[in-house]
Amino acid sequence: MNSTDWKNKGKFVSVFNRNIFVIDEGSSEETLVILHGYPTSSFDYHKVLTELSKKYRVIIHDHLGFGFSDKPLDYSYSLIEQADVALQLWQQLGLKKVTLLAHDYGTSVATEIIARHYKKQINLQIDELILCNGSIHIEHSKLRLIQKLLKNKTTGKFVASLTNFPIFKKNMRNIYFDKTRVSDQELKEMWFQLENNEGRKVIHQLTNYINERYYFWHRWVGALKETNIPTKIIWAKNDPIAVPKIAKLLSDEIKNNQLIWIENCGHFLMLEKPEKWLQLILEKD
């Protein structure tokens, strides 16, 4: 699937006067909301959407600053505000109860939502939480050099301006276990969406999420320790960034969880092993 086809599947919803790109597919009474990763978009789920939407009404939006959503220069890009946007969007779509699935960057947005849920600050029933390969325990994450440079206040803007498709392609391929599982064309579609709306101008601001993971560590990890929401931890075992140790720690900390590994798989498990990932998402305990 190309970016144009994907864009045609979705719509734009105005949230806090910003245009948010949303995929809303399926007619089930069960709703699955998905929070995607960095630096990609909802397009990460193009291989699995059809099957997911047979069981769920599936709602995936591009976070502000990502994909086809607005990419304003005058914005904080705080994960706290990304949670505000997600919750407001879901409220506007009339959602009352959901299964919440998050990957990578999206896991931090999800943990902020779980923190608010635990403190009864939001009116949303979360029936199940599904966490996939995210550096929630940032102290154990193996950040790529480009991530370190982008999040740095001194080098970030300069590095962002120099970033191009060959650099992006190399960095993305390196986090796949089986490099043949991603084509140049697929990577071009991801890059096109990253560049959309002059996205390179904000990528260094987006990368500040890594600093927030340290700053809000106690709030977010603390929320996972307190929540009683049934949780599936579905983890690619060969992720060079969100390493297995993070999944094991989460499994030790979350009260009501099931840890399931996907072997011989890198960071983007829904793209590299879509059939296995789908099986684990859709099967009942």
PDB file of C-alpha atoms in Angstrom:
ATOM      1  CA  MET A   1       0.000   0.000   0.000  1.00  0.00           C
ATOM      2  CA  ASN A   2       1.268   3.504  -0.770  1.00  0.00           C
ATOM      3  CA  SER A   3       0.834   6.735   1.173  1.00  0.00           C
ATOM      4  CA  THR A   4      -1.922   8.046  -1.088  1.00  0.00           C
ATOM      5  CA  ASP A   5      -4.027   4.901  -0.603  1.00  0.00           C
ATOM      6  CA  TRP A   6      -3.474   5.108   3.154  1.00  0.00           C
ATOM      7  CA  LYS A   7      -4.431   8.776   3.267  1.00  0.00           C
ATOM      8  CA  ASN A   8      -7.597   8.003   1.295  1.00  0.00           C
ATOM      9  CA  LYS A   9      -8.610   5.454   3.954  1.00  0.00           C
ATOM     10  CA  GLY A  10      -8.618   8.116   6.656  1.00  0.00           C
ATOM     11  CA  LYS A  11     -10.053  11.514   7.466  1.00  0.00           C
ATOM     12  CA  PHE A  12      -9.044  14.689   9.267  1.00  0.00           C
ATOM     13  CA  VAL A  13     -10.560  15.602  12.620  1.00  0.00           C
ATOM     14  CA  SER A  14     -10.037  19.009  14.200  1.00  0.00           C
ATOM     15  CA  VAL A  15      -8.725  18.596  17.757  1.00  0.00           C
ATOM     16  CA  PHE A  16      -7.822  21.770  19.681  1.00  0.00           C
ATOM     17  CA  ASN A  17      -7.806  23.604  16.326  1.00  0.00           C
ATOM     18  CA  ARG A  18      -5.226  21.220  14.829  1.00  0.00           C
ATOM     19  CA  ASN A  19      -5.903  18.777  11.992  1.00  0.00           C
ATOM     20  CA  ILE A  20      -5.360  15.208  13.141  1.00  0.00           C
ATOM     21  CA  PHE A  21      -5.289  12.401  10.565  1.00  0.00           C
ATOM     22  CA  VAL A  22      -7.412   9.450  11.706  1.00  0.00           C
ATOM     23  CA  ILE A  23      -8.058   5.951  10.398  1.00  0.00           C
ATOM     24  CA  ASP A  24     -11.413   4.674  11.705  1.00  0.00           C
ATOM     25  CA  GLU A  25     -12.236   1.250  10.302  1.00  0.00           C
ATOM     26  CA  GLY A  26     -14.484  -1.648  11.281  1.00  0.00           C
ATOM     27  CA  SER A  27     -17.988  -1.803  12.749  1.00  0.00           C
ATOM     28  CA  SER A  28     -17.507  -3.926  15.867  1.00  0.00           C
ATOM     29  CA  GLU A  29     -18.805  -2.782  19.253  1.00  0.00           C
ATOM     30  CA  GLU A  30     -15.301  -3.539  20.577  1.00  0.00           C
ATOM     31  CA  THR A  31     -12.939  -0.641  19.907  1.00  0.00           C
ATOM     32  CA  LEU A  32      -9.157  -0.841  19.588  1.00  0.00           C
ATOM     33  CA  VAL A  33      -7.297   2.466  19.817  1.00  0.00           C
ATOM     34  CA  ILE A  34      -3.665   2.459  18.679  1.00  0.00           C
ATOM     35  CA  LEU A  35      -0.842   4.847  19.579  1.00  0.00           C
ATOM     36  CA  HIS A  36       1.932   4.563  16.989  1.00  0.00           C
ATOM     37  CA  GLY A  37       5.691   4.971  17.271  1.00  0.00           C
ATOM     38  CA  TYR A  38       8.518   7.353  16.348  1.00  0.00           C
ATOM     39  CA  PRO A  39       9.396   8.674  13.796  1.00  0.00           C
ATOM     40  CA  THR A  40       6.725   6.970  11.704  1.00  0.00           C
ATOM     41  CA  SER A  41       2.924   7.135  11.678  1.00  0.00           C
ATOM     42  CA  SER A  42      -0.321   5.171  11.605  1.00  0.00           C
ATOM     43  CA  PHE A  43       1.054   3.663   8.359  1.00  0.00           C
ATOM     44  CA  ASP A  44       2.977   1.202  10.576  1.00  0.00           C
ATOM     45  CA  TYR A  45      -0.305  -0.741  10.714  1.00  0.00           C
ATOM     46  CA  HIS A  46      -1.061  -0.963   7.003  1.00  0.00           C
ATOM     47  CA  LYS A  47      -0.278  -4.705   6.905  1.00  0.00           C
ATOM     48  CA  VAL A  48      -2.563  -5.594   9.818  1.00  0.00           C
ATOM     49  CA  LEU A  49      -5.482  -3.149   9.664  1.00  0.00           C
ATOM     50  CA  THR A  50      -7.754  -5.362   7.555  1.00  0.00           C
ATOM     51  CA  GLU A  51      -7.526  -8.300   9.969  1.00  0.00           C
ATOM     52  CA  LEU A  52      -7.754  -6.121  13.085  1.00  0.00           C
ATOM     53  CA  SER A  53     -10.914  -4.460  11.760  1.00  0.00           C
ATOM     54  CA  LYS A  54     -12.667  -7.834  11.467  1.00  0.00           C
ATOM     55  CA  LYS A  55     -12.659  -8.062  15.272  1.00  0.00           C
ATOM     56  CA  TYR A  56     -12.517  -4.409  16.322  1.00  0.00           C
ATOM     57  CA  ARG A  57     -13.498  -0.950  15.342  1.00  0.00           C
ATOM     58  CA  VAL A  58      -9.902   0.229  14.898  1.00  0.00           C
ATOM     59  CA  ILE A  59      -8.930   3.844  15.473  1.00  0.00           C
ATOM     60  CA  ILE A  60      -5.365   4.965  14.735  1.00  0.00           C
ATOM     61  CA  HIS A  61      -4.366   8.589  14.484  1.00  0.00           C
ATOM     62  CA  ASP A  62      -1.117  10.262  13.517  1.00  0.00           C
ATOM     63  CA  HIS A  63       0.203  12.074  16.577  1.00  0.00           C
ATOM     64  CA  LEU A  64       0.610  15.814  16.114  1.00  0.00           C
ATOM     65  CA  GLY A  65       3.922  16.309  14.269  1.00  0.00           C
ATOM     66  CA  PHE A  66       3.752  12.896  12.570  1.00  0.00           C
ATOM     67  CA  GLY A  67       2.423  11.492   9.295  1.00  0.00           C
ATOM     68  CA  PHE A  68      -0.411  13.498   7.765  1.00  0.00           C
ATOM     69  CA  SER A  69      -1.355  15.378  10.942  1.00  0.00           C
ATOM     70  CA  ASP A  70      -0.443  19.041  11.400  1.00  0.00           C
ATOM     71  CA  LYS A  71       3.190  19.801  12.229  1.00  0.00           C
ATOM     72  CA  PRO A  72       3.132  23.273  13.787  1.00  0.00           C
ATOM     73  CA  LEU A  73       6.418  24.983  14.605  1.00  0.00           C
ATOM     74  CA  ASP A  74       4.883  26.751  17.628  1.00  0.00           C
ATOM     75  CA  TYR A  75       4.162  23.661  19.721  1.00  0.00           C
ATOM     76  CA  SER A  76       5.755  21.857  22.658  1.00  0.00           C
ATOM     77  CA  TYR A  77       5.358  18.288  21.314  1.00  0.00           C
ATOM     78  CA  SER A  78       5.208  17.134  24.912  1.00  0.00           C
ATOM     79  CA  LEU A  79       3.970  13.585  25.462  1.00  0.00           C
ATOM     80  CA  ILE A  80       1.565  15.127  27.980  1.00  0.00           C
ATOM     81  CA  GLU A  81      -0.018  17.162  25.174  1.00  0.00           C
ATOM     82  CA  GLN A  82      -0.040  14.148  22.850  1.00  0.00           C
ATOM     83  CA  ALA A  83      -2.108  12.368  25.524  1.00  0.00           C
ATOM     84  CA  ASP A  84      -4.436  15.404  25.653  1.00  0.00           C
ATOM     85  CA  VAL A  85      -4.927  15.179  21.881  1.00  0.00           C
ATOM     86  CA  ALA A  86      -5.573  11.420  21.912  1.00  0.00           C
ATOM     87  CA  LEU A  87      -8.112  11.628  24.735  1.00  0.00           C
ATOM     88  CA  GLN A  88      -9.923  14.583  23.174  1.00  0.00           C
ATOM     89  CA  LEU A  89     -10.048  12.825  19.791  1.00  0.00           C
ATOM     90  CA  TRP A  90     -11.515   9.682  21.351  1.00  0.00           C
ATOM     91  CA  GLN A  91     -14.071  11.775  23.223  1.00  0.00           C
ATOM     92  CA  GLN A  92     -15.077  13.524  19.982  1.00  0.00           C
ATOM     93  CA  LEU A  93     -15.489  10.093  18.366  1.00  0.00           C
ATOM     94  CA  GLY A  94     -17.811   9.086  21.211  1.00  0.00           C
ATOM     95  CA  LEU A  95     -15.633   6.339  22.709  1.00  0.00           C
ATOM     96  CA  LYS A  96     -16.565   5.069  26.167  1.00  0.00           C
ATOM     97  CA  LYS A  97     -14.617   1.796  26.445  1.00  0.00           C
ATOM     98  CA  VAL A  98     -11.539   0.662  24.563  1.00  0.00           C
ATOM     99  CA  THR A  99      -8.655  -1.732  24.276  1.00  0.00           C
ATOM    100  CA  LEU A 100      -5.512   0.437  24.234  1.00  0.00           C
ATOM    101  CA  LEU A 101      -2.544  -0.700  22.138  1.00  0.00           C
ATOM    102  CA  ALA A 102       0.754   1.179  22.037  1.00  0.00           C
ATOM    103  CA  HIS A 103       4.176   0.754  20.421  1.00  0.00           C
ATOM    104  CA  ASP A 104       7.457   2.655  20.870  1.00  0.00           C
ATOM    105  CA  TYR A 105       6.772   6.425  21.376  1.00  0.00           C
ATOM    106  CA  GLY A 106       3.100   5.539  21.804  1.00  0.00           C
ATOM    107  CA  THR A 107       3.852   3.581  24.988  1.00  0.00           C
ATOM    108  CA  SER A 108       4.764   6.830  26.764  1.00  0.00           C
ATOM    109  CA  VAL A 109       1.529   8.489  25.616  1.00  0.00           C
ATOM    110  CA  ALA A 110      -0.259   5.359  26.861  1.00  0.00           C
ATOM    111  CA  THR A 111       1.414   5.432  30.290  1.00  0.00           C
ATOM    112  CA  GLU A 112       0.371   9.081  30.727  1.00  0.00           C
ATOM    113  CA  ILE A 113      -3.202   8.006  29.923  1.00  0.00           C
ATOM    114  CA  ILE A 114      -2.901   5.102  32.407  1.00  0.00           C
ATOM    115  CA  ALA A 115      -1.661   7.545  35.070  1.00  0.00           C
ATOM    116  CA  ARG A 116      -4.758   9.704  34.549  1.00  0.00           C
ATOM    117  CA  HIS A 117      -7.000   6.619  34.450  1.00  0.00           C
ATOM    118  CA  TYR A 118      -5.645   5.387  37.794  1.00  0.00           C
ATOM    119  CA  LYS A 119      -6.274   8.805  39.356  1.00  0.00           C
ATOM    120  CA  LYS A 120      -9.806   8.799  37.921  1.00  0.00           C
ATOM    121  CA  GLN A 121      -9.119  11.955  35.905  1.00  0.00           C
ATOM    122  CA  ILE A 122     -10.609  10.598  32.672  1.00  0.00           C
ATOM    123  CA  ASN A 123     -13.986   9.130  31.820  1.00  0.00           C
ATOM    124  CA  LEU A 124     -12.837   6.185  29.716  1.00  0.00           C
ATOM    125  CA  GLN A 125     -13.071   2.479  30.424  1.00  0.00           C
ATOM    126  CA  ILE A 126      -9.874   0.661  29.379  1.00  0.00           C
ATOM    127  CA  ASP A 127     -10.636  -3.062  29.146  1.00  0.00           C
ATOM    128  CA  GLU A 128      -7.139  -4.152  28.154  1.00  0.00           C
ATOM    129  CA  LEU A 129      -3.702  -2.594  27.666  1.00  0.00           C
ATOM    130  CA  ILE A 130      -1.308  -3.980  25.039  1.00  0.00           C
ATOM    131  CA  LEU A 131       2.298  -2.781  25.118  1.00  0.00           C
ATOM    132  CA  CYS A 132       4.759  -3.507  22.311  1.00  0.00           C
ATOM    133  CA  ASN A 133       8.476  -2.661  22.219  1.00  0.00           C
ATOM    134  CA  GLY A 134       8.830   0.757  23.763  1.00  0.00           C
ATOM    135  CA  SER A 135      11.600   2.188  25.939  1.00  0.00           C
ATOM    136  CA  ILE A 136       9.411   2.783  28.978  1.00  0.00           C
ATOM    137  CA  HIS A 137      12.431   1.924  31.115  1.00  0.00           C
ATOM    138  CA  ILE A 138      14.516   4.496  29.268  1.00  0.00           C
ATOM    139  CA  GLU A 139      17.522   3.763  31.497  1.00  0.00           C
ATOM    140  CA  HIS A 140      17.893   0.409  29.701  1.00  0.00           C
ATOM    141  CA  SER A 141      17.160   1.641  26.166  1.00  0.00           C
ATOM    142  CA  LYS A 142      19.937   1.388  23.564  1.00  0.00           C
ATOM    143  CA  LEU A 143      19.378   4.679  21.755  1.00  0.00           C
ATOM    144  CA  ARG A 144      20.705   5.114  18.208  1.00  0.00           C
ATOM    145  CA  LEU A 145      23.310   7.822  17.670  1.00  0.00           C
ATOM    146  CA  ILE A 146      20.886   9.843  15.532  1.00  0.00           C
ATOM    147  CA  GLN A 147      18.322   9.833  18.359  1.00  0.00           C
ATOM    148  CA  LYS A 148      20.949  11.151  20.788  1.00  0.00           C
ATOM    149  CA  LEU A 149      21.947  13.912  18.372  1.00  0.00           C
ATOM    150  CA  LEU A 150      18.348  14.904  17.588  1.00  0.00           C
ATOM    151  CA  LYS A 151      17.282  15.161  21.227  1.00  0.00           C
ATOM    152  CA  ASN A 152      20.252  17.391  22.049  1.00  0.00           C
ATOM    153  CA  LYS A 153      19.286  21.078  22.221  1.00  0.00           C
ATOM    154  CA  THR A 154      22.584  22.102  20.601  1.00  0.00           C
ATOM    155  CA  THR A 155      22.797  19.610  17.734  1.00  0.00           C
ATOM    156  CA  GLY A 156      19.139  18.690  17.194  1.00  0.00           C
ATOM    157  CA  LYS A 157      18.024  21.330  14.696  1.00  0.00           C
ATOM    158  CA  PHE A 158      21.247  21.047  12.670  1.00  0.00           C
ATOM    159  CA  VAL A 159      21.080  17.248  12.471  1.00  0.00           C
ATOM    160  CA  ALA A 160      17.385  17.403  11.514  1.00  0.00           C
ATOM    161  CA  SER A 161      18.214  19.726   8.598  1.00  0.00           C
ATOM    162  CA  LEU A 162      20.852  17.262   7.320  1.00  0.00           C
ATOM    163  CA  THR A 163      18.693  14.149   7.687  1.00  0.00           C
ATOM    164  CA  ASN A 164      17.800  12.622   4.314  1.00  0.00           C
ATOM    165  CA  PHE A 165      16.280   9.456   2.907  1.00  0.00           C
ATOM    166  CA  PRO A 166      19.556   7.427   2.764  1.00  0.00           C
ATOM    167  CA  ILE A 167      20.223   8.181   6.458  1.00  0.00           C
ATOM    168  CA  PHE A 168      16.618   7.376   7.370  1.00  0.00           C
ATOM    169  CA  LYS A 169      16.697   4.141   5.343  1.00  0.00           C
ATOM    170  CA  LYS A 170      19.917   2.954   6.985  1.00  0.00           C
ATOM    171  CA  ASN A 171      18.672   3.672  10.501  1.00  0.00           C
ATOM    172  CA  MET A 172      15.317   1.991   9.897  1.00  0.00           C
ATOM    173  CA  ARG A 173      16.824  -1.128   8.310  1.00  0.00           C
ATOM    174  CA  ASN A 174      19.176  -1.507  11.252  1.00  0.00           C
ATOM    175  CA  ILE A 175      16.312  -2.045  13.682  1.00  0.00           C
ATOM    176  CA  TYR A 176      14.843  -4.915  11.668  1.00  0.00           C
ATOM    177  CA  PHE A 177      16.093  -8.401  12.573  1.00  0.00           C
ATOM    178  CA  ASP A 178      15.500  -9.643   9.025  1.00  0.00           C
ATOM    179  CA  LYS A 179      16.504  -6.750   6.771  1.00  0.00           C
ATOM    180  CA  THR A 180      14.726  -8.357   3.796  1.00  0.00           C
ATOM    181  CA  ARG A 181      11.362  -7.843   5.520  1.00  0.00           C
ATOM    182  CA  VAL A 182      11.261  -4.171   4.551  1.00  0.00           C
ATOM    183  CA  SER A 183      11.483  -2.922   0.973  1.00  0.00           C
ATOM    184  CA  ASP A 184      12.960   0.342  -0.257  1.00  0.00           C
ATOM    185  CA  GLN A 185       9.476   1.304  -1.441  1.00  0.00           C
ATOM    186  CA  GLU A 186       7.968   0.798   2.021  1.00  0.00           C
ATOM    187  CA  LEU A 187      10.734   2.923   3.526  1.00  0.00           C
ATOM    188  CA  LYS A 188      10.107   5.603   0.895  1.00  0.00           C
ATOM    189  CA  GLU A 189       6.438   5.742   1.936  1.00  0.00           C
ATOM    190  CA  MET A 190       7.481   6.184   5.591  1.00  0.00           C
ATOM    191  CA  TRP A 191       9.940   8.918   4.612  1.00  0.00           C
ATOM    192  CA  PHE A 192       7.317  10.667   2.472  1.00  0.00           C
ATOM    193  CA  GLN A 193       4.986  10.832   5.461  1.00  0.00           C
ATOM    194  CA  LEU A 194       7.777  12.040   7.741  1.00  0.00           C
ATOM    195  CA  GLU A 195       8.586  14.847   5.284  1.00  0.00           C
ATOM    196  CA  ASN A 196       4.909  15.719   4.707  1.00  0.00           C
ATOM    197  CA  ASN A 197       3.980  19.243   5.935  1.00  0.00           C
ATOM    198  CA  GLU A 198       7.701  20.080   6.276  1.00  0.00           C
ATOM    199  CA  GLY A 199       8.085  17.442   8.961  1.00  0.00           C
ATOM    200  CA  ARG A 200      11.861  17.649   9.093  1.00  0.00           C
ATOM    201  CA  LYS A 201      11.523  21.079  10.703  1.00  0.00           C
ATOM    202  CA  VAL A 202       9.941  19.558  13.826  1.00  0.00           C
ATOM    203  CA  ILE A 203      11.671  16.165  14.129  1.00  0.00           C
ATOM    204  CA  HIS A 204      14.237  17.448  16.633  1.00  0.00           C
ATOM    205  CA  GLN A 205      11.347  18.773  18.750  1.00  0.00           C
ATOM    206  CA  LEU A 206       9.592  15.398  18.598  1.00  0.00           C
ATOM    207  CA  THR A 207      12.760  13.672  19.788  1.00  0.00           C
ATOM    208  CA  ASN A 208      12.533  15.520  23.113  1.00  0.00           C
ATOM    209  CA  TYR A 209      10.189  12.685  24.157  1.00  0.00           C
ATOM    210  CA  ILE A 210      13.323  10.790  25.204  1.00  0.00           C
ATOM    211  CA  ASN A 211      14.118  13.469  27.807  1.00  0.00           C
ATOM    212  CA  GLU A 212      10.510  13.362  29.031  1.00  0.00           C
ATOM    213  CA  ARG A 213      10.796   9.627  29.608  1.00  0.00           C
ATOM    214  CA  TYR A 214      13.443  10.380  32.225  1.00  0.00           C
ATOM    215  CA  TYR A 215      11.593  13.374  33.663  1.00  0.00           C
ATOM    216  CA  PHE A 216       8.245  11.585  34.106  1.00  0.00           C
ATOM    217  CA  TRP A 217       9.738   8.153  34.910  1.00  0.00           C
ATOM    218  CA  HIS A 218       8.177   7.899  38.361  1.00  0.00           C
ATOM    219  CA  ARG A 219       4.756   9.057  37.140  1.00  0.00           C
ATOM    220  CA  TRP A 220       4.623   6.633  34.198  1.00  0.00           C
ATOM    221  CA  VAL A 221       6.330   3.541  35.598  1.00  0.00           C
ATOM    222  CA  GLY A 222       4.483   4.216  38.855  1.00  0.00           C
ATOM    223  CA  ALA A 223       1.157   4.157  37.011  1.00  0.00           C
ATOM    224  CA  LEU A 224       1.958   0.761  35.510  1.00  0.00           C
ATOM    225  CA  LYS A 225       2.796  -0.579  38.976  1.00  0.00           C
ATOM    226  CA  GLU A 226      -0.556   0.630  40.319  1.00  0.00           C
ATOM    227  CA  THR A 227      -2.964  -0.224  37.506  1.00  0.00           C
ATOM    228  CA  ASN A 228      -5.191  -3.293  37.597  1.00  0.00           C
ATOM    229  CA  ILE A 229      -5.947  -3.194  33.862  1.00  0.00           C
ATOM    230  CA  PRO A 230      -5.245  -6.608  32.260  1.00  0.00           C
ATOM    231  CA  THR A 231      -2.082  -6.116  30.209  1.00  0.00           C
ATOM    232  CA  LYS A 232      -0.473  -8.007  27.357  1.00  0.00           C
ATOM    233  CA  ILE A 233       3.227  -7.320  26.810  1.00  0.00           C
ATOM    234  CA  ILE A 234       4.000  -8.453  23.257  1.00  0.00           C
ATOM    235  CA  TRP A 235       7.719  -8.006  22.649  1.00  0.00           C
ATOM    236  CA  ALA A 236      10.052  -8.591  19.733  1.00  0.00           C
ATOM    237  CA  LYS A 237      13.029 -10.371  21.257  1.00  0.00           C
ATOM    238  CA  ASN A 238      15.680  -9.000  18.892  1.00  0.00           C
ATOM    239  CA  ASP A 239      14.911  -5.306  19.165  1.00  0.00           C
ATOM    240  CA  PRO A 240      18.250  -3.446  19.383  1.00  0.00           C
ATOM    241  CA  ILE A 241      16.596  -0.405  21.033  1.00  0.00           C
ATOM    242  CA  ALA A 242      13.775  -1.550  23.357  1.00  0.00           C
ATOM    243  CA  VAL A 243      15.724  -4.551  24.600  1.00  0.00           C
ATOM    244  CA  PRO A 244      14.189  -7.662  26.264  1.00  0.00           C
ATOM    245  CA  LYS A 245      15.251  -6.471  29.727  1.00  0.00           C
ATOM    246  CA  ILE A 246      12.609  -3.712  29.485  1.00  0.00           C
ATOM    247  CA  ALA A 247       9.837  -6.243  28.830  1.00  0.00           C
ATOM    248  CA  LYS A 248      10.982  -8.407  31.752  1.00  0.00           C
ATOM    249  CA  LEU A 249      10.955  -5.412  34.099  1.00  0.00           C
ATOM    250  CA  LEU A 250       7.445  -4.449  32.955  1.00  0.00           C
ATOM    251  CA  SER A 251       6.268  -8.007  33.522  1.00  0.00           C
ATOM    252  CA  ASP A 252       7.680  -7.899  37.064  1.00  0.00           C
ATOM    253  CA  GLU A 253       5.996  -4.555  37.798  1.00  0.00           C
ATOM    254  CA  ILE A 254       2.519  -4.815  36.254  1.00  0.00           C
ATOM    255  CA  LYS A 255       0.126  -6.752  38.494  1.00  0.00           C
ATOM    256  CA  ASN A 256      -2.096  -8.424  35.914  1.00  0.00           C
ATOM    257  CA  ASN A 257       0.025  -9.160  32.851  1.00  0.00           C
ATOM    258  CA  GLN A 258       1.019 -11.738  30.281  1.00  0.00           C
ATOM    259  CA  LEU A 259       4.448 -11.475  28.625  1.00  0.00           C
ATOM    260  CA  ILE A 260       4.676 -12.980  25.123  1.00  0.00           C
ATOM    261  CA  TRP A 261       7.816 -12.978  22.973  1.00  0.00           C
ATOM    262  CA  ILE A 262       8.112 -12.806  19.211  1.00  0.00           C
ATOM    263  CA  GLU A 263      11.353 -14.538  18.266  1.00  0.00           C
ATOM    264  CA  ASN A 264      13.698 -13.438  15.460  1.00  0.00           C
ATOM    265  CA  CYS A 265      12.037 -10.047  15.152  1.00  0.00           C
ATOM    266  CA  GLY A 266      13.206  -6.452  15.433  1.00  0.00           C
ATOM    267  CA  HIS A 267      11.617  -3.221  16.611  1.00  0.00           C
ATOM    268  CA  PHE A 268       8.684  -2.908  14.168  1.00  0.00           C
ATOM    269  CA  LEU A 269       7.014  -6.209  14.993  1.00  0.00           C
ATOM    270  CA  MET A 270       3.711  -5.413  13.240  1.00  0.00           C
ATOM    271  CA  LEU A 271       5.673  -4.789  10.023  1.00  0.00           C
ATOM    272  CA  GLU A 272       8.332  -7.483  10.290  1.00  0.00           C
ATOM    273  CA  LYS A 273       6.146 -10.340  11.589  1.00  0.00           C
ATOM    274  CA  PRO A 274       2.564  -9.181  10.946  1.00  0.00           C
ATOM    275  CA  GLU A 275       0.975 -12.655  10.958  1.00  0.00           C
ATOM    276  CA  LYS A 276       2.478 -13.655  14.306  1.00  0.00           C
ATOM    277  CA  TRP A 277       1.765 -10.243  15.818  1.00  0.00           C
ATOM    278  CA  LEU A 278      -1.875 -10.411  14.688  1.00  0.00           C
ATOM    279  CA  GLN A 279      -2.303 -13.884  16.143  1.00  0.00           C
ATOM    280  CA  LEU A 280      -1.098 -12.672  19.557  1.00  0.00           C
ATOM    281  CA  ILE A 281      -3.238  -9.523  19.475  1.00  0.00           C
ATOM    282  CA  LEU A 282      -6.420 -11.284  18.432  1.00  0.00           C
ATOM    283  CA  GLU A 283      -6.284 -14.482  20.483  1.00  0.00           C
ATOM    284  CA  LYS A 284      -8.142 -14.614  23.781  1.00  0.00           C
ATOM    285  CA  ASP A 285      -6.242 -15.627  26.904  1.00  0.00           C
TER     286      ASP A 285
END
